[in-house]
Coordinates of C-alpha atoms in Angstrom, one line a residue:
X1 CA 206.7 365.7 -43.9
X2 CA 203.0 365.6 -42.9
X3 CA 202.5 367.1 -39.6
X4 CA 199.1 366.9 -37.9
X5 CA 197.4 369.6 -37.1
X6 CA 197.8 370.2 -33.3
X7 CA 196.5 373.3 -32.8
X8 CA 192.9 372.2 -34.0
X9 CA 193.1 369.5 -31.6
X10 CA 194.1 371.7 -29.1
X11 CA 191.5 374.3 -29.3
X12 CA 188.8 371.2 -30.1
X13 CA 190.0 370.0 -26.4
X14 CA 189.8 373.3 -24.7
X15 CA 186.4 374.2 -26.6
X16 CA 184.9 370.5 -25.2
X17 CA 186.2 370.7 -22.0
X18 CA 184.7 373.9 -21.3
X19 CA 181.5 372.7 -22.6
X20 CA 181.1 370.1 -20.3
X21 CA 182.8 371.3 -17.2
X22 CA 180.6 374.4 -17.7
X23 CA 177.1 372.2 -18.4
X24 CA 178.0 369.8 -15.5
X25 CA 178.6 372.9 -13.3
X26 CA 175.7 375.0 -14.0
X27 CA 173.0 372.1 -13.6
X28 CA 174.9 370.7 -10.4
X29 CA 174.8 374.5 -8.9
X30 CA 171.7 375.1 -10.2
X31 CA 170.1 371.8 -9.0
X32 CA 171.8 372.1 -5.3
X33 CA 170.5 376.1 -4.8
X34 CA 167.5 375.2 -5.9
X35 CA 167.1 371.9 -3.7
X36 CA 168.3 374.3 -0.7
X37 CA 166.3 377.6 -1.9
X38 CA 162.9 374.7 -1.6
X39 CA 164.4 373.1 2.1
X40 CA 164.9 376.5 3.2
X41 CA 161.4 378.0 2.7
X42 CA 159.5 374.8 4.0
X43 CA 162.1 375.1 6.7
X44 CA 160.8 378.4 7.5
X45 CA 157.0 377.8 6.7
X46 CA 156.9 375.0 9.0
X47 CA 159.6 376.0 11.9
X48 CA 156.7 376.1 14.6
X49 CA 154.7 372.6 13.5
X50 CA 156.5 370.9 16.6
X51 CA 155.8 373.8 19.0
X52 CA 152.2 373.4 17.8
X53 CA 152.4 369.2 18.6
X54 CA 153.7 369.9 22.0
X55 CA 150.9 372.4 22.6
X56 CA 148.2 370.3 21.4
X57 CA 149.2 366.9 23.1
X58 CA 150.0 367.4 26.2
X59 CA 150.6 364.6 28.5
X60 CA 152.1 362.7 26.3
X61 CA 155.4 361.9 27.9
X62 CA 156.3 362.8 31.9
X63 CA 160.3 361.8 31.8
X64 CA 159.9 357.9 32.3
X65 CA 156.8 356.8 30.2
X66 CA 155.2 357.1 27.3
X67 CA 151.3 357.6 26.8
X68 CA 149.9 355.2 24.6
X69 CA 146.4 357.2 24.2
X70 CA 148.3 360.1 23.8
X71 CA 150.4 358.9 21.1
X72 CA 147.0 358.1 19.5
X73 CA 145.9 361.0 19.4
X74 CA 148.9 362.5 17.9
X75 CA 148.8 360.0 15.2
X76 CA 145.0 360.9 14.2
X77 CA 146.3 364.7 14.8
X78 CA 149.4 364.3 12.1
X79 CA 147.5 362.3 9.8
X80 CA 144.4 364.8 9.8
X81 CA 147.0 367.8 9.0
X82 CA 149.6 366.2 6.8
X83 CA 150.0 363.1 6.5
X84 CA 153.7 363.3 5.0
X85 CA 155.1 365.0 8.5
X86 CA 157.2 362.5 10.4
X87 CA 156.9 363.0 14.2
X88 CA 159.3 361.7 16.7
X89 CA 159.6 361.8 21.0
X90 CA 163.2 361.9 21.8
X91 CA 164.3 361.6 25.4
X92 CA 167.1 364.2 27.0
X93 CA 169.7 362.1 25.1
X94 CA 168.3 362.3 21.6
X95 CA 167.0 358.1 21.9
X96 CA 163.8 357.9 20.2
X97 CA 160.9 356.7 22.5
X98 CA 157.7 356.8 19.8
X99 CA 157.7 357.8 16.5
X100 CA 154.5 359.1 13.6
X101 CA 156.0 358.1 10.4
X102 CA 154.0 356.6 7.7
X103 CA 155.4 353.7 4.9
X104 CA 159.2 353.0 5.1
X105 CA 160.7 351.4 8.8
X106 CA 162.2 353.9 11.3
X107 CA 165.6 352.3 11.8
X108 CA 167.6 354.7 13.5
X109 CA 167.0 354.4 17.6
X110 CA 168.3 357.9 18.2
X111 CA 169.3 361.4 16.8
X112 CA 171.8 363.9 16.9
X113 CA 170.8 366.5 19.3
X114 CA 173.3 369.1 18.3
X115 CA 171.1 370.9 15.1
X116 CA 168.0 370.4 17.3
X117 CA 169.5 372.5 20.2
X118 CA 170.7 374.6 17.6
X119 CA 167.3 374.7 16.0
X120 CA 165.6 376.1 19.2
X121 CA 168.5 378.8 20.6
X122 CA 168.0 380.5 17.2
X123 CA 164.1 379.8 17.8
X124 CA 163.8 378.4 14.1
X125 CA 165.9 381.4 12.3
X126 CA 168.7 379.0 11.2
X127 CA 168.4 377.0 8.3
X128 CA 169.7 373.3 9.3
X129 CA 169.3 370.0 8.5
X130 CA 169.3 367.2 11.0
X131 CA 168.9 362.9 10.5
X132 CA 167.1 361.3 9.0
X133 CA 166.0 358.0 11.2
X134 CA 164.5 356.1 8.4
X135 CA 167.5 357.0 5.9
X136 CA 170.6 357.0 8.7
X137 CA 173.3 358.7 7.4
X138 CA 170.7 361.3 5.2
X139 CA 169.9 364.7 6.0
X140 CA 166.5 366.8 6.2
X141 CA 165.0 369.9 7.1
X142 CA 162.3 369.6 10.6
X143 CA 161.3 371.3 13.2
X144 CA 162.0 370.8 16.8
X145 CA 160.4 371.6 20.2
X146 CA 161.2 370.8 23.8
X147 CA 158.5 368.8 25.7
X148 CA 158.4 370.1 29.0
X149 CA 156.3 368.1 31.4
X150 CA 155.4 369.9 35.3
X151 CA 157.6 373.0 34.3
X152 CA 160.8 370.7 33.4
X153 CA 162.2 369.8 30.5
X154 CA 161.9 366.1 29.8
X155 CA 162.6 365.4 26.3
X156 CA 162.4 366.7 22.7
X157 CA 159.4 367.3 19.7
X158 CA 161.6 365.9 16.8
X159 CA 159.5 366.4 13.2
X160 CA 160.9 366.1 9.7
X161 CA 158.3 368.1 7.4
X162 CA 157.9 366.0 4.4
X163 CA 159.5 362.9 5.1
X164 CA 160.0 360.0 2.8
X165 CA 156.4 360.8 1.0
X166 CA 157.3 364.4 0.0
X167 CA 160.7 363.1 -1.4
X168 CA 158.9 360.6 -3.7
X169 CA 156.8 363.0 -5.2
X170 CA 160.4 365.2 -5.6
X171 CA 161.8 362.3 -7.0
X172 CA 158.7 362.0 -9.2
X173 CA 159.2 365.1 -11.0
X174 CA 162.9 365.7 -10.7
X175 CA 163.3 364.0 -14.2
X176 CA 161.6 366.4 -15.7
X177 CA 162.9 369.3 -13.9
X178 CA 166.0 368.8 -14.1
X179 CA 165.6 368.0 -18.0
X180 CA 164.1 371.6 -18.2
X181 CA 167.3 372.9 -16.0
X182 CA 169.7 371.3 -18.2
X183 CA 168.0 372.6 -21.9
X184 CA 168.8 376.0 -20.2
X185 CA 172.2 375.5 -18.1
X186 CA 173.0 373.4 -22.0
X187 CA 172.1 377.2 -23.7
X188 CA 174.3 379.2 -21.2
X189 CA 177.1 376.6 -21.5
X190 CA 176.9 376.6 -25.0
X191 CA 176.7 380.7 -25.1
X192 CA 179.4 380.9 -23.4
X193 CA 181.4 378.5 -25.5
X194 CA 180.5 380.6 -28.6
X195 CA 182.3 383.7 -27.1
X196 CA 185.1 382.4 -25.8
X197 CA 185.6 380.3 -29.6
X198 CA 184.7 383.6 -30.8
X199 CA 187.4 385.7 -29.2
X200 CA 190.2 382.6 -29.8
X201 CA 189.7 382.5 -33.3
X202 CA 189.8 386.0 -33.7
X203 CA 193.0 386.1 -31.9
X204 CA 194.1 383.5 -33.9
X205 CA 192.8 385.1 -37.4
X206 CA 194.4 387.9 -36.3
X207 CA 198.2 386.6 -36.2
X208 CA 197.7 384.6 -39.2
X209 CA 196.6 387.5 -41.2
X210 CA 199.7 389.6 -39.5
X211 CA 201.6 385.8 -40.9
X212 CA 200.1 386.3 -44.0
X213 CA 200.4 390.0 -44.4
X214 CA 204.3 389.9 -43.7
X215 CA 204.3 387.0 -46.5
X216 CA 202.2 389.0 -49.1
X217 CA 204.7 391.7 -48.8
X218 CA 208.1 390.2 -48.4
X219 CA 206.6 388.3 -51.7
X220 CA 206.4 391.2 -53.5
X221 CA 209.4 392.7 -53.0
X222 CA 209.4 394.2 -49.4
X223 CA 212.1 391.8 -47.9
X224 CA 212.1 394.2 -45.0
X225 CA 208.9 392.9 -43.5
X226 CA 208.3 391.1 -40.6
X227 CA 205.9 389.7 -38.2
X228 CA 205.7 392.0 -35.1
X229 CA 203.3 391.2 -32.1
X230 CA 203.0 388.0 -32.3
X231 CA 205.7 386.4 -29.7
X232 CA 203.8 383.2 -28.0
X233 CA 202.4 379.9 -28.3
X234 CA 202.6 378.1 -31.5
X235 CA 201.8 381.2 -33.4
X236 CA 204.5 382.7 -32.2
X237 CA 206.6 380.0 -32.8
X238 CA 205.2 380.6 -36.4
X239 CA 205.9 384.2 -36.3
X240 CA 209.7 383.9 -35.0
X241 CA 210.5 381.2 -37.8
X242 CA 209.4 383.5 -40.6
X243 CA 211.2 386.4 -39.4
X244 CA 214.4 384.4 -39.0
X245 CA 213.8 383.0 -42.7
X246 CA 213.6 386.1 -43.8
X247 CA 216.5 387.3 -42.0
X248 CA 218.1 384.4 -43.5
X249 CA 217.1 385.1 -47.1
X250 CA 218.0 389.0 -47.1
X251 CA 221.2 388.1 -45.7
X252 CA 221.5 385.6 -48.7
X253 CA 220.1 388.6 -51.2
X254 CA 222.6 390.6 -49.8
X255 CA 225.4 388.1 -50.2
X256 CA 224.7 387.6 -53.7
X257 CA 224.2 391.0 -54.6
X258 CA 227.7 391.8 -53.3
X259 CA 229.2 389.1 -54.9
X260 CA 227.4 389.7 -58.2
X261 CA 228.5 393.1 -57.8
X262 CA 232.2 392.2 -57.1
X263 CA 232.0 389.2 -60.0
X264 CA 230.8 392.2 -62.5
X265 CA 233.7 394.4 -61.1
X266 CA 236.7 391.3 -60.6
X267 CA 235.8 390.1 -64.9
X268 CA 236.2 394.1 -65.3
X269 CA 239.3 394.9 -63.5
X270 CA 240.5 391.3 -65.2
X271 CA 239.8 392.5 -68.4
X272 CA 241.1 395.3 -68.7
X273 CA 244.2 394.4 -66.7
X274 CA 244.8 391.4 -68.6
X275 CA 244.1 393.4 -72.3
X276 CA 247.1 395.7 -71.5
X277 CA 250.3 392.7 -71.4
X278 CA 248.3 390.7 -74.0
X279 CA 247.8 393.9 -76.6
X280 CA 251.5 395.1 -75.8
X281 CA 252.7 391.4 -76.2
X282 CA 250.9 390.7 -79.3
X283 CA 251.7 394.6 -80.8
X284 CA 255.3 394.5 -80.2
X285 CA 255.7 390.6 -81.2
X286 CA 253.5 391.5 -84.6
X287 CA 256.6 394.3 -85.0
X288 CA 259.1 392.1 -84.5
X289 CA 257.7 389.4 -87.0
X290 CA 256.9 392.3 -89.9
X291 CA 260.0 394.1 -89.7
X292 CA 261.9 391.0 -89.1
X293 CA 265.7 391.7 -90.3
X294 CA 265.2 395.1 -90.6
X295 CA 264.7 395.9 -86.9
X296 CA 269.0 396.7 -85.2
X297 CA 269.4 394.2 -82.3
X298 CA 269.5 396.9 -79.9
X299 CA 265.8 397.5 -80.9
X300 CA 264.9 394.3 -81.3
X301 CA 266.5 393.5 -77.5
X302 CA 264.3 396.2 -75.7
X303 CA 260.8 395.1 -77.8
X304 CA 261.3 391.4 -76.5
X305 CA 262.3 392.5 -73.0
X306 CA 259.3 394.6 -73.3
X307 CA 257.3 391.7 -74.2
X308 CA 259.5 389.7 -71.3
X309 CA 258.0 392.3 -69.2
X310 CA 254.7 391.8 -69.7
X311 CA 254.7 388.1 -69.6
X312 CA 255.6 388.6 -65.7
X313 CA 253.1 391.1 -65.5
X314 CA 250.6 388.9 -66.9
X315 CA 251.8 385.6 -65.0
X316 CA 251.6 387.2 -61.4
X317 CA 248.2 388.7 -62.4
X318 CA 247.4 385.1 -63.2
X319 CA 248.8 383.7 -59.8
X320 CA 247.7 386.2 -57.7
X321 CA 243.8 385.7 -59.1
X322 CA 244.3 382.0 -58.7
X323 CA 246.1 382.4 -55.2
X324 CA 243.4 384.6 -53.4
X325 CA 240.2 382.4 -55.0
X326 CA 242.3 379.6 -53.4
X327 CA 242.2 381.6 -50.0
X328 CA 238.4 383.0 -50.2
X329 CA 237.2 379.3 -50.8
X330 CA 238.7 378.0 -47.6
X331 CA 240.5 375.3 -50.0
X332 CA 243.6 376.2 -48.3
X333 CA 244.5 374.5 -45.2
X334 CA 246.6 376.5 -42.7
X335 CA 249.3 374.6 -41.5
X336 CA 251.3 376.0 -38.3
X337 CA 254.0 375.5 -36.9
X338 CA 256.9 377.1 -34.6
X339 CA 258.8 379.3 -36.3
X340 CA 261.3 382.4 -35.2
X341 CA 260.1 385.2 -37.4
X342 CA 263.6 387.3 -37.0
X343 CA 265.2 384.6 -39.6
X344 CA 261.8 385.1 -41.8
X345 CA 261.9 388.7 -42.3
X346 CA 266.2 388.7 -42.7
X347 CA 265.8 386.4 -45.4
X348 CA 263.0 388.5 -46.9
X349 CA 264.9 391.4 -46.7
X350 CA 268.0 390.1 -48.3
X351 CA 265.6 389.2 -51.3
X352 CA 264.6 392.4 -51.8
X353 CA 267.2 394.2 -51.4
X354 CA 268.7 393.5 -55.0
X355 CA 265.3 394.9 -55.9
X356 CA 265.1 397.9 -53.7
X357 CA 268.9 399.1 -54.7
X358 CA 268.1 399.2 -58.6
X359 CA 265.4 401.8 -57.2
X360 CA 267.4 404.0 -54.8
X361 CA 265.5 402.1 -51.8
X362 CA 267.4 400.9 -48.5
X363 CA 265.5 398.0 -46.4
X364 CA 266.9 397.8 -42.6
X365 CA 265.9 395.2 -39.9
X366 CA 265.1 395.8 -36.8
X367 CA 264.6 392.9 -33.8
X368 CA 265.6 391.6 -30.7
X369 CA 267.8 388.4 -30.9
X370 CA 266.1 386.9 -27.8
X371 CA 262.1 387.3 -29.4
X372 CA 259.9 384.0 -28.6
X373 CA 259.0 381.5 -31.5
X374 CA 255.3 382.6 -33.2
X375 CA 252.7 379.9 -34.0
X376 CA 251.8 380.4 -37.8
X377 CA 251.7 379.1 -41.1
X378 CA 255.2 379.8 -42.7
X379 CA 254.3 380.0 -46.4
X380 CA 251.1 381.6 -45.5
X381 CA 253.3 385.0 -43.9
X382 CA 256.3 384.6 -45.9
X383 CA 253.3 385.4 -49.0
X384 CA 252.0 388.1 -47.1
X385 CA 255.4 389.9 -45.8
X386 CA 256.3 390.1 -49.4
X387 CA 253.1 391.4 -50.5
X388 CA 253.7 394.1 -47.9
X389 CA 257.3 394.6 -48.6
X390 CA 256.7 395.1 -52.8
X391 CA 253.8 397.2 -52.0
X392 CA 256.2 399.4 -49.6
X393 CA 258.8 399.7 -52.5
X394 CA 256.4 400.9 -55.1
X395 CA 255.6 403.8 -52.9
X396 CA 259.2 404.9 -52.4
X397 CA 261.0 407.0 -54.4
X398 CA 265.1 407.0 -54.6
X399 CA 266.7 407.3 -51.2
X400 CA 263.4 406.4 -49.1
X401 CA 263.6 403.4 -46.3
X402 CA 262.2 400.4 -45.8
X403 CA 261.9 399.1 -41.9
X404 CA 260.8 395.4 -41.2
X405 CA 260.8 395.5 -37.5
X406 CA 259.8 392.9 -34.6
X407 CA 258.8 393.4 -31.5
X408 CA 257.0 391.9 -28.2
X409 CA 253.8 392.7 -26.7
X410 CA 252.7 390.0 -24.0
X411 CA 251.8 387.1 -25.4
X412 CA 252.2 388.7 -29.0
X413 CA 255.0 389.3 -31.2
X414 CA 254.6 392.5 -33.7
X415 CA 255.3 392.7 -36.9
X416 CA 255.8 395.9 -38.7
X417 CA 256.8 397.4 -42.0
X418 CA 256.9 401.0 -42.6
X419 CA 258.4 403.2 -45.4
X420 CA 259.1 406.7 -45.7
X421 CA 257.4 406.5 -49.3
X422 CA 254.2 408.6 -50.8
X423 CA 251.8 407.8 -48.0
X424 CA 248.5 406.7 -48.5
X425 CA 245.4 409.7 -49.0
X426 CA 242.8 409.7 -46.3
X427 CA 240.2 408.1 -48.6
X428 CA 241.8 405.5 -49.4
X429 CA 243.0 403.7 -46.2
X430 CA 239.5 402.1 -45.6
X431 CA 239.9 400.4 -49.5
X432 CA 243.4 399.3 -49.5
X433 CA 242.7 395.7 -48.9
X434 CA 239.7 395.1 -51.0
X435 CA 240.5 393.7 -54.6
X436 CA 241.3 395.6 -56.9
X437 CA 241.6 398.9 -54.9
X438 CA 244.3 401.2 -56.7
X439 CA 245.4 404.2 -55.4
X440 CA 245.8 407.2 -57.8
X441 CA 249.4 407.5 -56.9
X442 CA 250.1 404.2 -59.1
X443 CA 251.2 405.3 -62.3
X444 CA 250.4 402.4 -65.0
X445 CA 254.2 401.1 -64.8
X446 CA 253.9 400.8 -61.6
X447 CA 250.7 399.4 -61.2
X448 CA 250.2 396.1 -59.7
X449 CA 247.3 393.7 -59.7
X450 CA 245.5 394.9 -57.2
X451 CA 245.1 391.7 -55.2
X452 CA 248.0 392.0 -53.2
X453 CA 247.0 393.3 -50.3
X454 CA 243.7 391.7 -50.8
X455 CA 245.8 388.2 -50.2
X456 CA 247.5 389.4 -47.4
X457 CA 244.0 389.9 -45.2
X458 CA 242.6 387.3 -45.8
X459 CA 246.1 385.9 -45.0
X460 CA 245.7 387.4 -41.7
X461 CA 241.8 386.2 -41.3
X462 CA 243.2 382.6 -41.4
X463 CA 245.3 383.5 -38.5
X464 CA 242.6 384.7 -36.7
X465 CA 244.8 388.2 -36.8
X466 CA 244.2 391.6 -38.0
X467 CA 246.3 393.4 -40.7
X468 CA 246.5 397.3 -39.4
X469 CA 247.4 400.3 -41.8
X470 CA 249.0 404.0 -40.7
X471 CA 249.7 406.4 -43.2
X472 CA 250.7 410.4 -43.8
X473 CA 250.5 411.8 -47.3
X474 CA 254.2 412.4 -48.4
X475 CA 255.7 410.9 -45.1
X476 CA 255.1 407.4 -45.3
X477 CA 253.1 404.4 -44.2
X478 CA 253.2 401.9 -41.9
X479 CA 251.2 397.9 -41.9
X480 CA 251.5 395.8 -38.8
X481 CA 250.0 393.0 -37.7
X482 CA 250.4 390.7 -34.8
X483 CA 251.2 386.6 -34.4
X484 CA 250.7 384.9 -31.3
X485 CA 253.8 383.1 -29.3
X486 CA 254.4 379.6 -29.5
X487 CA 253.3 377.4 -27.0
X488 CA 251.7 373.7 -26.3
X489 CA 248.5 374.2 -26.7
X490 CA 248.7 377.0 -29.2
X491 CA 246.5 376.6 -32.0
X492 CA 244.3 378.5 -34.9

């Protein structure tokens, strides 16, 4: 499945975001200091123009009129020194009386008086802007004064150093400046874009070649490599799906290893087990057929229960193979049910007994009559009790016991079998139940198939149990394993 490429988009985003949010940034900052930097100087170079006006025209204004020659003179007075200065007489309330300006209409009839009071207690140190009364609503940088008219106070010197003239002319050239401005704020911007798409995809090269490194390696044999360092984002994400997949394929290399391993060791163990029956069959048979009449009956009688002999050997070799790759492939469905394992392990006992008194062997029981019903499979036990039981046998010797014994613990019921037989050596408790362990005490008569107790864990796996082993060298040995008791909601 095509997937698109997200993280290109991603870092394409970013990258062009920055870009512009940067380049919009820097020329707005830069624009606005420098608009303010300009106000603030001709704020400061001109602070005293409308001290100068009220020293120059006096007379103008004396609290309730206005006069006219007077406001001549201060018209011929601005225009002769700079024409772009706007100059307004404001009464005590900030109303404008008369007014210089040149060009656009005054429309405002009064001003703010609160930066012009400001203006004069910090004597023209402060930089402030105050209206505009051609542009209400705008603000720009004056000057102001008080007019003071027979010792009093009577109104305000209100000049905006510029005016609409001066701001044409800015407007004029802005274009331009601001086209030089951007060129460089568009260089900066674009600077810093470089390093900051500079470090990402070297942060980026650098987990991919960590990626790429771990995938060069595990490829050439190193399945132990991983991808460390690299835990966030999609990379990570990356990182953490390799290393499970490789987790996931050792595991698997493992797995078939082992069982290559045990298939080389099972067609082994199988061979050579299965040669001995079929070579003593086929040699004693071939005897037989040769010597014909010749051979007594007695003779004749022990070579085919020999042969006999064999056959069984051969068959539950057969079974037991076919039994336990039954069990290992899950093809076997438990089935459970409530059952009283006292009657199970009587009637098993009485089996055996025919078998253990031709050896010597006694098999007791030992239970309490009032145990609780166990939840289990009863073939399933039955299969693996027997196991036990002919495995218990083979390690006794004439006038040894074997004790099948039941027991409670809470919600359990135990189930043990123990001889006084051979015991088990040290080293070879851990290996009892794998297939085709064989301890050196088995002499080749005795031997089994070696699958016995193999069947009878993974028996107890499918109960969700675990088959437990004691044993002392020349004393005896012990299995046990536990069931749970039977109740409603009792399952597997």
């Amino acid at each position: 499945m095509k997937t698109k490429n997200t993280l290109f988009y991603k870092i394409a985003g970013v990258l062009t975001l920055l870009f512009v949010v940067l380049a919009f940034l820097i020329t707005r900052t830069s624009t606005q200091l420098s608009e303010d930097y300009h106000d603030e100087i001709t704020q400061g170079l001109n602070k005293n123009v409308a001290g100068y006006i009220v020293e120059e025209i006096q007379g103008l204004y004396d609290g309730d009129s206005v006069v006219d020659s007077k406001m001549s003179s201060l018209m011929h007075h601005v225009m002769a020194t700079n024409p772009a200065t706007e100059v307004y007489l404001l009464d005590l309330d900030g109303n404008i009386l008369k007014h210089v300006a040149m060009n656009k209409e005054v429309k405002a009839t009064s001003i703010d008086l609160k930066p012009i009071t400001e203006f004069i207690a910090q004597d023209g140190e402060v930089f402030i802007k105050g209206d505009d009364p051609k542009l209400p609503g705008t603000k720009k940088i004056f000057s102001a004064a008080p007019y003071v008219y027979n010792n009093e106070k009577v109104g305000y010197i209100y000049t905006i150093v510029g005016g609409n003239d001066y701001d044409s002319l800015i407007k004029k050239h802005e274009a331009s400046y601001i086209r030089k401005l951007s060129m460089r704020n568009i260089l900066y911007a674009l600077f810093a874009a470089l390093l900051v798409a500079l470090l990402s995809i070297y942060i980026i090269t650098r987990n991919f070649n960590k990626i790429i490194a771990a995938f060069t390696s595990f490829k050439n044999g190193n399945h132990d490599a991983r991808v460390a360092g690299v835990q966030h984002g999609e990379m990570g994400l990356l990182a953490n799906t390799y290393n499970d997949m490789a987790d996931t394929i050792q595991s698997n290399i493992q797995d078939l290893q082992s069982v290559d391993n045990l298939r080389k060791e099972l067609i082994a163990n199988i061979s050579h087990d299965l040669r001995t029956p079929i070579a003593s069959i086929q040699g004693f048979v071939e005897t037989i057929m040769i010597k014909g009449d010749t051979l007594e009956d007695k003779e004749k009688n022990r070579y085919m229960e020999i042969v006999l002999k064999n056959s069984e050997r051969l068959k539950k070799l057969v079974n037991d193979l076919f039994e336990l790759s039954v069990l290992e492939a899950n093809q076997k469905a438990v089935q459970p049910e409530a059952l009283q394992m006292a009657e199970i392990i009587q009637d098993i006992a009485d089996k055996y007994r025919i078998i253990a008194k031709d050896k010597g062997v006694s098999i007791n029981t030992v239970y309490s009559k009032d145990l609780p019903l166990v939840y289990a499979d009863i073939a399933l036990i039955d299969r693996a009790l027997q196991n036990i039981i002919d495995n218990a046998i083979k390690h006794c010797e004439q006038g040894d016991v074997v004790t099948l014994e039941l027991f409670r613990e809470k919600d359990q019921v135990m189930v043990k079998v123990s001889d006084t037989g051979r015991g088990i050596e040290s080293q070879e408790l851990p290996h009892i139940f794998e297939r085709y362990r064989k301890g050196k005490f088995y002499s080749d008569a005795t031997k089994g198939s070696g699958l016995g107790l193999a069947i009878v864990k993974k028996i107890m796996d499918l109960h969700n149990s675990t088959i437990k082993v004691n044993s002392i060298l020349n004393q005896g040995t012990e299995f046990y394993f536990n069931l749970p008791v039977h109740n409603r909601t009792a399952s597997l």
